[in-house]
mmCIF file of C-alpha atoms in Angstrom:
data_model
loop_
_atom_site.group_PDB
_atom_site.id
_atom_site.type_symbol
_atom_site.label_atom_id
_atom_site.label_comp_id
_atom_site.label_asym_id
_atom_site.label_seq_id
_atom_site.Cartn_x
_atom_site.Cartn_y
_atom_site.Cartn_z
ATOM 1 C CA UNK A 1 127.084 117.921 136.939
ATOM 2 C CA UNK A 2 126.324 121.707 136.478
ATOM 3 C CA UNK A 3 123.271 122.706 138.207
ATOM 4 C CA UNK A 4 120.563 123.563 135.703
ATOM 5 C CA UNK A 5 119.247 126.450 137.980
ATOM 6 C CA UNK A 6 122.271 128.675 139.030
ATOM 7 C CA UNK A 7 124.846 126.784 136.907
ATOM 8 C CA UNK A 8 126.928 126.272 139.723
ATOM 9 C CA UNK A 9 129.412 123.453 138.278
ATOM 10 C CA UNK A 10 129.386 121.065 141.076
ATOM 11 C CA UNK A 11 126.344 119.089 142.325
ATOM 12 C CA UNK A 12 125.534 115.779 145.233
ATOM 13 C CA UNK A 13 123.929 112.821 144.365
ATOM 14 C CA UNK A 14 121.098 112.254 146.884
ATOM 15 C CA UNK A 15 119.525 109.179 145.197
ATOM 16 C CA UNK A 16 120.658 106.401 142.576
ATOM 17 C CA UNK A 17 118.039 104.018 141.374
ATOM 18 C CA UNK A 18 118.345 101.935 138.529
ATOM 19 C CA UNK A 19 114.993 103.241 135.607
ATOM 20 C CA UNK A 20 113.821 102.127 132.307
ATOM 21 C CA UNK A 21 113.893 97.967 132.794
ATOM 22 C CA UNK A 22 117.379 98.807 134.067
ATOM 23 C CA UNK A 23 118.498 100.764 131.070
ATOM 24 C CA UNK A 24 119.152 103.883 132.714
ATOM 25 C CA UNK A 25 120.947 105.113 135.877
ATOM 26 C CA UNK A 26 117.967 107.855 137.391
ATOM 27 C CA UNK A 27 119.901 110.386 140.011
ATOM 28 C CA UNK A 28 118.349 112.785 142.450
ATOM 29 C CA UNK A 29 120.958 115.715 142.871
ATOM 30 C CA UNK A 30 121.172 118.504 145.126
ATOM 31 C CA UNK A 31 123.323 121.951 144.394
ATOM 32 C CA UNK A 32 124.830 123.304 147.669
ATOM 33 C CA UNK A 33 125.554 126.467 146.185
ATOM 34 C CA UNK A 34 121.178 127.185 145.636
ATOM 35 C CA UNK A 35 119.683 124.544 147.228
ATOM 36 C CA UNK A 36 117.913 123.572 143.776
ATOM 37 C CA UNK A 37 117.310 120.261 143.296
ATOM 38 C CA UNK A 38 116.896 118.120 140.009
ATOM 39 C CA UNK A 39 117.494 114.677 138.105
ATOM 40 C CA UNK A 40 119.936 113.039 135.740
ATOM 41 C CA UNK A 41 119.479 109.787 133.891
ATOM 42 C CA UNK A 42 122.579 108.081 133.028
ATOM 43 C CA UNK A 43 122.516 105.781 130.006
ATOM 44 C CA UNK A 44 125.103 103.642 128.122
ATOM 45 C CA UNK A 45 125.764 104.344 124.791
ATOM 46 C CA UNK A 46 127.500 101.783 122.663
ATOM 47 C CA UNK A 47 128.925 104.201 120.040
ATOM 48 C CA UNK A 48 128.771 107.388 118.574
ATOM 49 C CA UNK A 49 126.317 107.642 115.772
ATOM 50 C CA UNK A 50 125.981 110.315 113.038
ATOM 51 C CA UNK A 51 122.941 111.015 111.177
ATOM 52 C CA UNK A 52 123.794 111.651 107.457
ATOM 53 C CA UNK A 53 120.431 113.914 106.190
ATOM 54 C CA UNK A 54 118.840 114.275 103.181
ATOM 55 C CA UNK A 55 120.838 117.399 102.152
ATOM 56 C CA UNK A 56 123.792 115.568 102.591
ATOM 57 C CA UNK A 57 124.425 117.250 106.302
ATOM 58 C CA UNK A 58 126.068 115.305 109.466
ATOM 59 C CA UNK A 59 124.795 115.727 112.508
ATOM 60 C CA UNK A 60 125.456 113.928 115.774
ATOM 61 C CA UNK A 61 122.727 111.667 116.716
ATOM 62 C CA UNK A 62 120.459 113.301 119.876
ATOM 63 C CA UNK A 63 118.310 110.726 121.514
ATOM 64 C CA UNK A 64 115.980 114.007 122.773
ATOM 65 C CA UNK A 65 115.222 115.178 119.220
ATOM 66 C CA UNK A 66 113.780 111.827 119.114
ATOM 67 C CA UNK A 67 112.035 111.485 121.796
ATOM 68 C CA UNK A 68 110.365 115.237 120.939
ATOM 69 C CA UNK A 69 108.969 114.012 117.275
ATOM 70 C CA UNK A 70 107.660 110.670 119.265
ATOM 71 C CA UNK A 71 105.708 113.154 121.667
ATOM 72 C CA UNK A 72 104.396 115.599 118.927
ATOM 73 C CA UNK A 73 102.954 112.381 116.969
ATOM 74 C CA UNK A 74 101.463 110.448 120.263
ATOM 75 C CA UNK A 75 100.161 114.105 122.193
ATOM 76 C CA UNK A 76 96.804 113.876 123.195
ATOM 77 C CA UNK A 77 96.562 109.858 122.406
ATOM 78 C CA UNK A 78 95.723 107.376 125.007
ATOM 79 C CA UNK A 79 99.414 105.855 125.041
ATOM 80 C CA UNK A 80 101.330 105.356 128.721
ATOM 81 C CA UNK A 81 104.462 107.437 128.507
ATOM 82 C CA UNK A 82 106.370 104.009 129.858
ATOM 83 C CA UNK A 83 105.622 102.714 126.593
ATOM 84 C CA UNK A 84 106.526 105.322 124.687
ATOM 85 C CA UNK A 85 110.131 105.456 126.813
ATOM 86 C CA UNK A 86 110.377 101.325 126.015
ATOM 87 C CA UNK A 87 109.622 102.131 122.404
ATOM 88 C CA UNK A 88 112.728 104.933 121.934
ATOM 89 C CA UNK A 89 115.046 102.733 124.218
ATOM 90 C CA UNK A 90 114.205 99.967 121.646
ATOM 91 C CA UNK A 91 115.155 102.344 118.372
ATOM 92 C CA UNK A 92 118.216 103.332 119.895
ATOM 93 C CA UNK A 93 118.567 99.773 120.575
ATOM 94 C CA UNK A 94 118.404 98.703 117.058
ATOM 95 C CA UNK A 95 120.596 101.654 115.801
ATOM 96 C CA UNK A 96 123.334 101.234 118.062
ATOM 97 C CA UNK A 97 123.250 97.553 117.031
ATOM 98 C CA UNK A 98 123.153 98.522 113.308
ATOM 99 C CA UNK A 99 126.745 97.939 113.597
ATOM 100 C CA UNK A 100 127.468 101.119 111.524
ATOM 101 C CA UNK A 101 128.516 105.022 113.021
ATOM 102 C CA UNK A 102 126.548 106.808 110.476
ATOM 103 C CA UNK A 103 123.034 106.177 109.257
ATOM 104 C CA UNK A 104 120.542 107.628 107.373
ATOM 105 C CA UNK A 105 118.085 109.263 108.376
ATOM 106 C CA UNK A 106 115.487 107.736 106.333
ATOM 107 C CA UNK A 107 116.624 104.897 108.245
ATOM 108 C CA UNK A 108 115.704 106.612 111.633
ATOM 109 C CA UNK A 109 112.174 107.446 110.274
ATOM 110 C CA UNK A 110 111.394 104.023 109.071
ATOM 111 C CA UNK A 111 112.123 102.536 112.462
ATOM 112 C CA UNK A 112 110.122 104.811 114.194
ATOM 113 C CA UNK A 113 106.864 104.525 111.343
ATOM 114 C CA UNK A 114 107.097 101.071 112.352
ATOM 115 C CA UNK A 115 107.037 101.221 116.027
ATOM 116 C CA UNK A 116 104.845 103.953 115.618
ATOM 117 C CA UNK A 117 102.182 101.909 113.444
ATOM 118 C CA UNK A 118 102.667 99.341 116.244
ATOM 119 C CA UNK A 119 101.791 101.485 118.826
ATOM 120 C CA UNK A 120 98.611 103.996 117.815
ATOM 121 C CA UNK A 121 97.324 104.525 113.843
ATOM 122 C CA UNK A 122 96.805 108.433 115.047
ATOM 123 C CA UNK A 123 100.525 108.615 116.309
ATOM 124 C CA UNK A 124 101.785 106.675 112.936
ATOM 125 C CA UNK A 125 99.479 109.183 110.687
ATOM 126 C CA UNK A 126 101.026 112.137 112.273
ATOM 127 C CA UNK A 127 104.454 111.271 111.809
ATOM 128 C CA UNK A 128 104.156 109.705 108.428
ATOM 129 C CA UNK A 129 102.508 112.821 107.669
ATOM 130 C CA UNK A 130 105.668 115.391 108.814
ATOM 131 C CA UNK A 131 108.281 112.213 107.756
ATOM 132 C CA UNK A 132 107.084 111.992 104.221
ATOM 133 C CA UNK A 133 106.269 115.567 103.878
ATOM 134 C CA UNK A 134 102.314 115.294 102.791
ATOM 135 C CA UNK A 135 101.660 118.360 100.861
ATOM 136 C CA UNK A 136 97.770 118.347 100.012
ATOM 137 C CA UNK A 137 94.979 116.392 101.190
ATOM 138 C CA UNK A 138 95.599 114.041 98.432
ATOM 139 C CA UNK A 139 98.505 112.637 100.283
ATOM 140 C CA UNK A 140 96.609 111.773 103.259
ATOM 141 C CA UNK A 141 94.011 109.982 101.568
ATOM 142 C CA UNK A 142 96.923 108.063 99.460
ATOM 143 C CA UNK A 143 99.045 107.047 102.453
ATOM 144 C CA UNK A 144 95.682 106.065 104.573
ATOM 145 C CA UNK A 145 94.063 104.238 101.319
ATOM 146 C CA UNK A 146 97.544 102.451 101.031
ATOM 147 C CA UNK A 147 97.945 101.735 104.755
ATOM 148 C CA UNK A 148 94.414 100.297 104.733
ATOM 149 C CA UNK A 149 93.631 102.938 107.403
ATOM 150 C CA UNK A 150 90.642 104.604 105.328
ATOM 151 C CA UNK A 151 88.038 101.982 106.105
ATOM 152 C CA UNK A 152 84.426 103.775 106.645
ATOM 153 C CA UNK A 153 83.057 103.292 110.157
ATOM 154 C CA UNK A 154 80.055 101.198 109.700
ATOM 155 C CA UNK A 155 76.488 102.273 111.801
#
């Protein structure tokens, strides 16, 4: 594994510990060429999947971009990151189980609305809100009057 500091191609394993309900491999590593030290996670991945965009586009499926939109939509929300972690380990779950190599990625965003609207209204608001592209105020008030999320707090 290339060290992420110097990029010194070579790096020790100091520590192996099994992470996310045993999904994961989590390493410690050590580069003996800087001294820097830094962690891995090792995961399994059942197949290959392609996302196939709206445009028409390909691109190779990348768990990270995933876990980035999950984090914009939940920042500053009372939500434990662990169950944020068992929430993308479940959508990659469901997608590698799909049985198919390319999906949509409306199909993506509809797994992770739902988990999302499972999780915290806020984080499903915010993501419905870049997912389905809400233009004007309008839209907000359409999707929360729809969602049944526009209920007046009563005094």
């Amino acid at each position: 594994m290339r060290c992420p500091f110097c990029g010194h191609m070579e790096s020790q394993v100091k520590d192996s510990r099994p992470s996310e309900d045993g999904a994961a491999i989590r390493r410690r590593r050590l580069c003996p060429e800087c001294g820097g030290r830094f962690t891995t996670f090792e995961r399994v991945q059942l197949r290959e999947l392609t996302i196939l965009k709206r445009s028409g586009r390909r691109s190779p499926f990348d768990r990270e971009k995933l876990v980035r939109s999950i984090a914009i939509a939940t920042r500053k929300r009372p939500i434990d990151a662990e169950r944020v972690d068992r929430m993308v380990n479940g959508i990659v779950r469901q997608l590698e189980s799909m049985g198919e190599t390319e999906l949509p990625s409306s199909a993506v965003g509809e797994m992770v609305m739902k988990a999302l609207k499972s999780l915290d209204d806020v984080a499903y608001v915010r993501y419905a809100s870049v997912y389905r592209d809400f233009r004007h105020t309008d839209d907000f008030a359409k999707f929360l009057s729809d969602e049944g999320l526009n209920e007046e707090a009563e005094d």
